[in-house]
Each structure stands twice: as structure tokens, then as C-alpha cells.
PDB file of C-alpha atoms in Angstrom:
ATOM      1  CA  UNK A  30      29.085  42.173  -6.107  1.00 50.00           C
ATOM      2  CA  UNK A  31      27.344  44.353  -8.301  1.00 60.00           C
ATOM      3  CA  UNK A  32      24.558  42.218  -8.039  1.00 57.00           C
ATOM      4  CA  UNK A  33      24.870  41.931  -4.081  1.00 59.00           C
ATOM      5  CA  UNK A  34      25.153  45.985  -3.980  1.00 64.00           C
ATOM      6  CA  UNK A  35      22.122  46.419  -5.664  1.00 63.00           C
ATOM      7  CA  UNK A  36      20.168  44.044  -4.042  1.00 57.00           C
ATOM      8  CA  UNK A  37      20.659  45.505  -1.019  1.00 61.00           C
ATOM      9  CA  UNK A  38      19.887  49.384  -2.038  1.00 66.00           C
ATOM     10  CA  UNK A  39      16.514  47.482  -3.847  1.00 68.00           C
ATOM     11  CA  UNK A  40      14.649  46.669  -1.282  1.00 73.00           C
ATOM     12  CA  UNK A  41      11.306  45.432  -3.243  1.00 71.00           C
ATOM     13  CA  UNK A  42      13.661  43.508  -5.328  1.00 69.00           C
ATOM     14  CA  UNK A  43      15.810  41.848  -2.464  1.00 69.00           C
ATOM     15  CA  UNK A  44      11.983  41.034  -0.867  1.00 74.00           C
ATOM     16  CA  UNK A  45      11.151  39.089  -3.898  1.00 72.00           C
ATOM     17  CA  UNK A  46      14.258  37.097  -4.268  1.00 71.00           C
ATOM     18  CA  UNK A  47      13.560  36.158  -0.699  1.00 71.00           C
ATOM     19  CA  UNK A  48       9.981  35.346  -1.466  1.00 71.00           C
ATOM     20  CA  UNK A  49      11.044  32.741  -4.220  1.00 68.00           C
ATOM     21  CA  UNK A  50      13.854  31.067  -2.077  1.00 68.00           C
ATOM     22  CA  UNK A  51      11.146  30.076   0.305  1.00 66.00           C
ATOM     23  CA  UNK A  52       8.640  29.227  -2.251  1.00 67.00           C
ATOM     24  CA  UNK A  53      10.731  26.809  -3.886  1.00 62.00           C
ATOM     25  CA  UNK A  54      10.161  23.804  -2.364  1.00 65.00           C
ATOM     26  CA  UNK A  55       6.315  24.999  -2.510  1.00 67.00           C
ATOM     27  CA  UNK A  56       6.961  25.084  -6.782  1.00 73.00           C
ATOM     28  CA  UNK A  57       8.514  21.277  -6.515  1.00 72.00           C
ATOM     29  CA  UNK A  58       6.084  19.854  -3.921  1.00 69.00           C
ATOM     30  CA  UNK A  59       3.210  21.415  -6.322  1.00 69.00           C
ATOM     31  CA  UNK A  60       4.936  19.983  -9.392  1.00 72.00           C
ATOM     32  CA  UNK A  61       5.154  16.840  -7.790  1.00 69.00           C
ATOM     33  CA  UNK A  62       1.342  15.981  -9.729  1.00 68.00           C
ATOM     34  CA  UNK A  63       2.186  16.877 -13.219  1.00 73.00           C
ATOM     35  CA  UNK A  64       3.697  13.338 -13.629  1.00 74.00           C
ATOM     36  CA  UNK A  65       2.944  10.278 -16.293  1.00 73.00           C
ATOM     37  CA  UNK A  66       0.185   9.573 -14.357  1.00 73.00           C
ATOM     38  CA  UNK A  67      -1.509  12.907 -14.217  1.00 76.00           C
ATOM     39  CA  UNK A  68      -0.632  13.846 -18.509  1.00 79.00           C
ATOM     40  CA  UNK A  69      -2.668  10.363 -18.916  1.00 78.00           C
ATOM     41  CA  UNK A  70      -5.547  11.181 -17.210  1.00 81.00           C
ATOM     42  CA  UNK A  71      -6.314  14.428 -18.085  1.00 83.00           C
ATOM     43  CA  UNK A  72      -5.273  13.597 -21.900  1.00 83.00           C
ATOM     44  CA  UNK A  73      -7.899  10.668 -21.542  1.00 85.00           C
ATOM     45  CA  UNK A  74     -10.130  13.370 -20.421  1.00 87.00           C
ATOM     46  CA  UNK A  75      -9.648  15.579 -23.389  1.00 87.00           C
ATOM     47  CA  UNK A  76      -9.546  13.049 -25.730  1.00 87.00           C
ATOM     48  CA  UNK A  77     -13.216  11.574 -24.962  1.00 89.00           C
ATOM     49  CA  UNK A  78     -15.446  14.661 -23.457  1.00 89.00           C
ATOM     50  CA  UNK A  79     -13.276  17.297 -24.837  1.00 87.00           C
ATOM     51  CA  UNK A  80     -14.024  20.928 -22.652  1.00 88.00           C
ATOM     52  CA  UNK A  81     -16.852  19.087 -20.782  1.00 88.00           C
ATOM     53  CA  UNK A  82     -14.921  17.944 -17.864  1.00 88.00           C
ATOM     54  CA  UNK A  83     -12.929  21.686 -16.816  1.00 88.00           C
ATOM     55  CA  UNK A  84     -15.834  22.312 -14.430  1.00 89.00           C
ATOM     56  CA  UNK A  85     -14.128  19.648 -12.173  1.00 87.00           C
ATOM     57  CA  UNK A  86     -10.778  21.682 -12.088  1.00 84.00           C
ATOM     58  CA  UNK A  87     -12.737  24.330 -10.113  1.00 86.00           C
ATOM     59  CA  UNK A  88     -13.977  22.061  -6.929  1.00 84.00           C
ATOM     60  CA  UNK A  89     -10.855  19.900  -7.267  1.00 82.00           C
ATOM     61  CA  UNK A  90      -8.866  23.427  -6.413  1.00 81.00           C
ATOM     62  CA  UNK A  91     -10.897  24.474  -3.826  1.00 84.00           C
ATOM     63  CA  UNK A  92     -10.021  20.925  -2.139  1.00 80.00           C
ATOM     64  CA  UNK A  93      -6.843  20.677  -2.879  1.00 77.00           C
ATOM     65  CA  UNK A  94      -6.739  24.579  -1.351  1.00 78.00           C
ATOM     66  CA  UNK A  95      -8.055  23.589   1.890  1.00 80.00           C
ATOM     67  CA  UNK A  96      -6.215  20.027   2.395  1.00 77.00           C
ATOM     68  CA  UNK A  97      -2.955  21.296   1.690  1.00 75.00           C
ATOM     69  CA  UNK A  98      -3.213  24.596   3.725  1.00 78.00           C
ATOM     70  CA  UNK A  99      -4.408  22.334   6.510  1.00 79.00           C
ATOM     71  CA  UNK A 100      -0.990  20.104   6.432  1.00 75.00           C
ATOM     72  CA  UNK A 101       0.874  22.620   6.049  1.00 75.00           C
ATOM     73  CA  UNK A 102      -0.935  24.907   9.165  1.00 80.00           C
ATOM     74  CA  UNK A 103      -0.618  21.326  11.583  1.00 78.00           C
ATOM     75  CA  UNK A 104       3.081  20.683  10.118  1.00 76.00           C
ATOM     76  CA  UNK A 105       3.996  24.729  11.132  1.00 77.00           C
ATOM     77  CA  UNK A 106       2.105  24.141  14.496  1.00 80.00           C
ATOM     78  CA  UNK A 107       3.289  20.960  15.708  1.00 79.00           C
ATOM     79  CA  UNK A 108       6.670  20.633  13.730  1.00 79.00           C
ATOM     80  CA  UNK A 109       5.600  16.709  12.967  1.00 76.00           C
ATOM     81  CA  UNK A 110       4.908  15.021   9.844  1.00 73.00           C
ATOM     82  CA  UNK A 111       1.173  14.085   9.134  1.00 73.00           C
ATOM     83  CA  UNK A 112       2.423  10.532   9.459  1.00 75.00           C
ATOM     84  CA  UNK A 113       3.294  11.350  13.091  1.00 79.00           C
ATOM     85  CA  UNK A 114       0.294  13.024  13.675  1.00 79.00           C
ATOM     86  CA  UNK A 115      -1.648  10.331  12.629  1.00 80.00           C
ATOM     87  CA  UNK A 116       0.062   7.520  14.526  1.00 83.00           C
ATOM     88  CA  UNK A 117       0.294   9.795  18.210  1.00 84.00           C
ATOM     89  CA  UNK A 118      -3.592  10.498  17.377  1.00 83.00           C
ATOM     90  CA  UNK A 119      -5.361   7.277  16.054  1.00 84.00           C
ATOM     91  CA  UNK A 120      -1.913   4.141  17.270  1.00 84.00           C
ATOM     92  CA  UNK A 121       0.114   2.358  15.734  1.00 84.00           C
ATOM     93  CA  UNK A 122      -2.306  -0.254  14.200  1.00 86.00           C
ATOM     94  CA  UNK A 123      -4.589   2.599  12.083  1.00 86.00           C
ATOM     95  CA  UNK A 124      -1.360   4.422  11.341  1.00 84.00           C
ATOM     96  CA  UNK A 125      -0.008   1.002   9.671  1.00 87.00           C
ATOM     97  CA  UNK A 126      -2.813  -0.229   7.868  1.00 87.00           C
ATOM     98  CA  UNK A 127      -3.225   3.550   6.244  1.00 81.00           C
ATOM     99  CA  UNK A 128       0.344   3.562   5.294  1.00 81.00           C
ATOM    100  CA  UNK A 129       0.275   0.145   3.877  1.00 86.00           C
ATOM    101  CA  UNK A 130      -2.323   0.980   1.430  1.00 81.00           C
ATOM    102  CA  UNK A 131      -0.628   4.611   0.544  1.00 78.00           C
ATOM    103  CA  UNK A 132       2.604   2.452   0.318  1.00 82.00           C
ATOM    104  CA  UNK A 133       0.859  -0.085  -2.143  1.00 85.00           C
ATOM    105  CA  UNK A 134      -0.872   2.773  -4.560  1.00 76.00           C
ATOM    106  CA  UNK A 135       2.605   4.618  -4.493  1.00 78.00           C
ATOM    107  CA  UNK A 136       3.795   1.942  -6.040  1.00 84.00           C
ATOM    108  CA  UNK A 137       1.544   1.294  -8.617  1.00 79.00           C
ATOM    109  CA  UNK A 138       2.059   6.263  -9.130  1.00 77.00           C
ATOM    110  CA  UNK A 139       6.104   4.763  -9.827  1.00 82.00           C
ATOM    111  CA  UNK A 140       5.007   2.436 -12.197  1.00 85.00           C
ATOM    112  CA  UNK A 141       3.614   5.095 -14.009  1.00 81.00           C
ATOM    113  CA  UNK A 142       6.312   7.379 -14.046  1.00 81.00           C
ATOM    114  CA  UNK A 143       8.945   4.465 -15.561  1.00 87.00           C
ATOM    115  CA  UNK A 144       5.430   3.664 -18.205  1.00 86.00           C
ATOM    116  CA  UNK A 145       5.889   7.887 -18.694  1.00 83.00           C
ATOM    117  CA  UNK A 146       9.613   7.429 -19.525  1.00 86.00           C
ATOM    118  CA  UNK A 147       9.041   4.296 -22.051  1.00 87.00           C
ATOM    119  CA  UNK A 148       6.703   6.315 -24.085  1.00 83.00           C
ATOM    120  CA  UNK A 149       8.359   9.203 -24.067  1.00 82.00           C
ATOM    121  CA  UNK A 150      11.375   7.679 -24.840  1.00 87.00           C
ATOM    122  CA  UNK A 151      10.045   5.462 -27.368  1.00 87.00           C
ATOM    123  CA  UNK A 152       8.690   8.463 -29.529  1.00 84.00           C
ATOM    124  CA  UNK A 153      12.798   8.695 -30.327  1.00 88.00           C
ATOM    125  CA  UNK A 154      12.991   5.577 -30.517  1.00 89.00           C
ATOM    126  CA  UNK A 155      15.039   4.523 -27.599  1.00 90.00           C
ATOM    127  CA  UNK A 156      14.106   1.290 -26.124  1.00 90.00           C
ATOM    128  CA  UNK A 157      12.522   1.064 -23.099  1.00 88.00           C
ATOM    129  CA  UNK A 158      14.626  -0.997 -21.999  1.00 91.00           C
ATOM    130  CA  UNK A 159      17.834   1.378 -21.988  1.00 92.00           C
ATOM    131  CA  UNK A 160      15.356   4.265 -20.761  1.00 89.00           C
ATOM    132  CA  UNK A 161      13.410   2.902 -18.029  1.00 90.00           C
ATOM    133  CA  UNK A 162      16.921   1.237 -15.997  1.00 92.00           C
ATOM    134  CA  UNK A 163      18.959   4.457 -16.774  1.00 93.00           C
ATOM    135  CA  UNK A 164      16.116   6.433 -15.298  1.00 89.00           C
ATOM    136  CA  UNK A 165      16.079   4.265 -12.141  1.00 90.00           C
ATOM    137  CA  UNK A 166      19.678   4.006 -12.122  1.00 92.00           C
ATOM    138  CA  UNK A 167      19.105   7.874 -12.181  1.00 89.00           C
ATOM    139  CA  UNK A 168      17.098   8.120  -9.380  1.00 86.00           C
ATOM    140  CA  UNK A 169      18.609   6.454  -7.003  1.00 88.00           C
ATOM    141  CA  UNK A 170      22.314   8.156  -7.571  1.00 88.00           C
ATOM    142  CA  UNK A 171      20.012  11.336  -7.227  1.00 84.00           C
ATOM    143  CA  UNK A 172      18.341  10.263  -3.456  1.00 81.00           C
ATOM    144  CA  UNK A 173      21.522   7.794  -2.030  1.00 85.00           C
ATOM    145  CA  UNK A 174      24.324   9.875  -3.679  1.00 82.00           C
ATOM    146  CA  UNK A 175      22.926  13.660  -4.220  1.00 78.00           C
ATOM    147  CA  UNK A 176      22.770  16.202  -1.773  1.00 78.00           C
ATOM    148  CA  UNK A 177      20.086  18.498  -0.977  1.00 76.00           C
ATOM    149  CA  UNK A 178      20.940  21.559  -3.113  1.00 79.00           C
ATOM    150  CA  UNK A 179      21.415  19.594  -6.492  1.00 81.00           C
ATOM    151  CA  UNK A 180      18.784  17.725  -5.825  1.00 80.00           C
ATOM    152  CA  UNK A 181      16.706  21.418  -5.504  1.00 77.00           C
ATOM    153  CA  UNK A 182      17.892  22.633  -8.602  1.00 80.00           C
ATOM    154  CA  UNK A 183      17.131  19.637 -10.709  1.00 82.00           C
ATOM    155  CA  UNK A 184      13.350  19.522  -9.287  1.00 81.00           C
ATOM    156  CA  UNK A 185      13.451  22.934 -10.050  1.00 80.00           C
ATOM    157  CA  UNK A 186      14.769  23.272 -13.294  1.00 83.00           C
ATOM    158  CA  UNK A 187      12.024  19.986 -14.215  1.00 81.00           C
ATOM    159  CA  UNK A 188       9.182  22.428 -12.687  1.00 80.00           C
ATOM    160  CA  UNK A 189      10.085  25.666 -14.701  1.00 81.00           C
ATOM    161  CA  UNK A 190       9.805  23.352 -17.723  1.00 82.00           C
ATOM    162  CA  UNK A 191       6.091  22.205 -16.533  1.00 81.00           C
ATOM    163  CA  UNK A 192       5.468  26.337 -18.078  1.00 81.00           C
ATOM    164  CA  UNK A 193       5.426  24.543 -21.587  1.00 84.00           C
ATOM    165  CA  UNK A 194       2.274  23.558 -20.668  1.00 82.00           C
ATOM    166  CA  UNK A 195       0.703  27.400 -21.240  1.00 84.00           C
ATOM    167  CA  UNK A 196       2.599  27.956 -24.433  1.00 88.00           C
ATOM    168  CA  UNK A 197       1.692  23.936 -25.736  1.00 85.00           C
ATOM    169  CA  UNK A 198      -2.046  25.688 -24.358  1.00 83.00           C
ATOM    170  CA  UNK A 199      -1.578  29.252 -26.235  1.00 86.00           C
ATOM    171  CA  UNK A 200      -0.330  27.457 -29.692  1.00 88.00           C
ATOM    172  CA  UNK A 201      -3.224  24.700 -29.526  1.00 84.00           C
ATOM    173  CA  UNK A 202      -5.556  27.772 -29.977  1.00 85.00           C
ATOM    174  CA  UNK A 203      -8.461  26.769 -28.319  1.00 85.00           C
ATOM    175  CA  UNK A 204     -12.041  27.929 -28.384  1.00 84.00           C
ATOM    176  CA  UNK A 205     -11.694  30.294 -25.251  1.00 86.00           C
ATOM    177  CA  UNK A 206     -14.862  31.519 -25.219  1.00 86.00           C
ATOM    178  CA  UNK A 207     -16.491  27.548 -25.079  1.00 86.00           C
ATOM    179  CA  UNK A 208     -13.284  26.797 -22.689  1.00 86.00           C
ATOM    180  CA  UNK A 209     -14.973  29.649 -20.120  1.00 86.00           C
ATOM    181  CA  UNK A 210     -18.317  28.474 -20.858  1.00 87.00           C
ATOM    182  CA  UNK A 211     -17.275  24.722 -19.965  1.00 86.00           C
ATOM    183  CA  UNK A 212     -15.740  26.087 -16.370  1.00 85.00           C
ATOM    184  CA  UNK A 213     -18.812  27.856 -14.909  1.00 85.00           C
ATOM    185  CA  UNK A 214     -21.467  25.207 -16.647  1.00 85.00           C
ATOM    186  CA  UNK A 215     -21.078  21.994 -15.575  1.00 84.00           C
ATOM    187  CA  UNK A 216     -23.148  19.296 -17.163  1.00 82.00           C
ATOM    188  CA  UNK A 217     -23.279  16.453 -15.344  1.00 83.00           C
ATOM    189  CA  UNK A 218     -23.596  12.517 -16.993  1.00 84.00           C
ATOM    190  CA  UNK A 219     -25.037  10.305 -14.976  1.00 85.00           C
ATOM    191  CA  UNK A 220     -23.061   7.307 -16.633  1.00 86.00           C
ATOM    192  CA  UNK A 221     -20.053   5.026 -15.607  1.00 86.00           C
ATOM    193  CA  UNK A 222     -17.499   6.255 -18.214  1.00 86.00           C
ATOM    194  CA  UNK A 223     -18.130   9.686 -17.345  1.00 88.00           C
ATOM    195  CA  UNK A 224     -18.223   9.877 -13.524  1.00 88.00           C
ATOM    196  CA  UNK A 225     -15.555   7.185 -13.697  1.00 87.00           C
ATOM    197  CA  UNK A 226     -13.176  10.208 -15.121  1.00 87.00           C
ATOM    198  CA  UNK A 227     -14.417  12.915 -12.877  1.00 86.00           C
ATOM    199  CA  UNK A 228     -13.442  10.432 -10.391  1.00 83.00           C
ATOM    200  CA  UNK A 229     -10.098  10.212 -11.605  1.00 80.00           C
ATOM    201  CA  UNK A 230      -9.540  13.839 -11.886  1.00 80.00           C
ATOM    202  CA  UNK A 231     -10.179  14.541  -8.630  1.00 77.00           C
ATOM    203  CA  UNK A 232      -8.666  11.972  -7.066  1.00 71.00           C
ATOM    204  CA  UNK A 233      -5.488  12.980  -9.220  1.00 69.00           C
ATOM    205  CA  UNK A 234      -5.644  16.708  -8.128  1.00 62.00           C
ATOM    206  CA  UNK A 235      -6.102  15.725  -4.628  1.00 58.00           C
ATOM    207  CA  UNK A 236      -3.731  12.955  -3.465  1.00 58.00           C
ATOM    208  CA  UNK A 237      -2.758  11.609   0.028  1.00 52.00           C
ATOM    209  CA  UNK A 238       0.993  11.912  -1.516  1.00 52.00           C
ATOM    210  CA  UNK A 239       0.789  15.546  -1.312  1.00 55.00           C
ATOM    211  CA  UNK A 240      -0.797  16.549   1.675  1.00 52.00           C
ATOM    212  CA  UNK A 241       2.119  14.403   3.433  1.00 52.00           C
ATOM    213  CA  UNK A 242       5.048  15.777   1.361  1.00 51.00           C
ATOM    214  CA  UNK A 243       3.392  19.437   2.610  1.00 48.00           C
ATOM    215  CA  UNK A 244       3.090  18.701   6.075  1.00 48.00           C
ATOM    216  CA  UNK A 245       6.853  17.607   6.234  1.00 47.00           C
ATOM    217  CA  UNK A 246       7.922  20.270   3.830  1.00 47.00           C
ATOM    218  CA  UNK A 247       6.334  22.864   6.312  1.00 47.00           C
ATOM    219  CA  UNK A 248       7.822  21.612   9.647  1.00 49.00           C
TER     220      UNK A 248
END
């Protein structure tokens, strides 16, 4: 009761809590990208090229912001998800082939998630034949038996755990001068490995799944 009374007396604190409540689903959707596939992509990029690919984060962020904002607007204005809008404007046949490709990509993405579970649990000497089935059953129970509030709290907890990235970056003690330099001075290499890694980073940052989730989450 004391907390509720304080919120009533302090409009600034009340507005912050309301903002965080509205922001909650956005935090969860934005955390989708921080999966096993993303960690693998970024760690390989760092291992092979050091800080040289940091500049890709700037154009990737711009494209990501434009695409997500555009999809959010469509969801808010039309009250429909991206799939519905594609079907209405381009027909069922085009929509079918687009989402056939999306389903194929998502199957591959799901495989990387379970590969991440297997790899991370292997660090603790837990067999993949045990960890992967347990993870799969847990996700199935959450989706089928769990309700929205439980799912949201679990996803928010995992989203909060992603702050460990910031802590890890600070503890690694990188050369911040070099980091800043590589951010603003891109150096292109026209070879297959470098270009493939650039495409991999950009593709992972700007996925079609994210666009759909943002559009659906805003209507």
C-alpha cells in the first residue's frame, strides 16, 4: 500500500513505471536477436577480424530502426500483422512462397538454438542428449500450457540477463580508442570471407522474423 501511495504522490515515478510496462513486450521482441546464431556470428567475426567489422553495426542499426519503425507503424495504423498485409496486397500465392522461405529459415534458426543449448550445457559436462530434450519439452510446456503473464516474466528475466554482455565487454578491457576508431573508419576487404561475414552480421541484425514480431506486437 505504501508503494501505491508513493506512486500516486509522485507522477514522475508513476510515468516511468507505466513506460516500462508498455516497453516490456518491445524489450522481449528486441532480445530475439541475441540467440545462439547471433552469438556465434559475432564471436566468429571478432575472432577472425578483431575490431575491423565494428563499422557494420552503424548501417545495420539504421536499417533495423527504419524497418522496425515502419512495421510498427503498419501494425498500429492497420491493426493487422505483416503477414495479413502481404496477403492483401500481393495475393495468397506470393504470400505462400514468402512464408515458405521464412518457415525454412526459422527451422534452421531453431536448430541453431538447440545447438546453442547443447554447446552451453556441454561446458558443464551435461550431455546434449539430456539437455536438448529437456529444453525442447520446457519450451513446449511454456507455449502450450503457460499463460501470457508467466511467459512475459520468464522472457523479461532472460532479457535482463543480456545485460551481462555489457559487463563482459567492460571486464574484457578492450582498447577503447581502437574500438572508437574502427566504428567510424570502415575498412573494406574485397574477398569472399570478409564480404560473407559482413553479410552474415547484417542479415542477423535485420531479420524478417523481427519485422513480423514488431508488426504483430503493435496492433
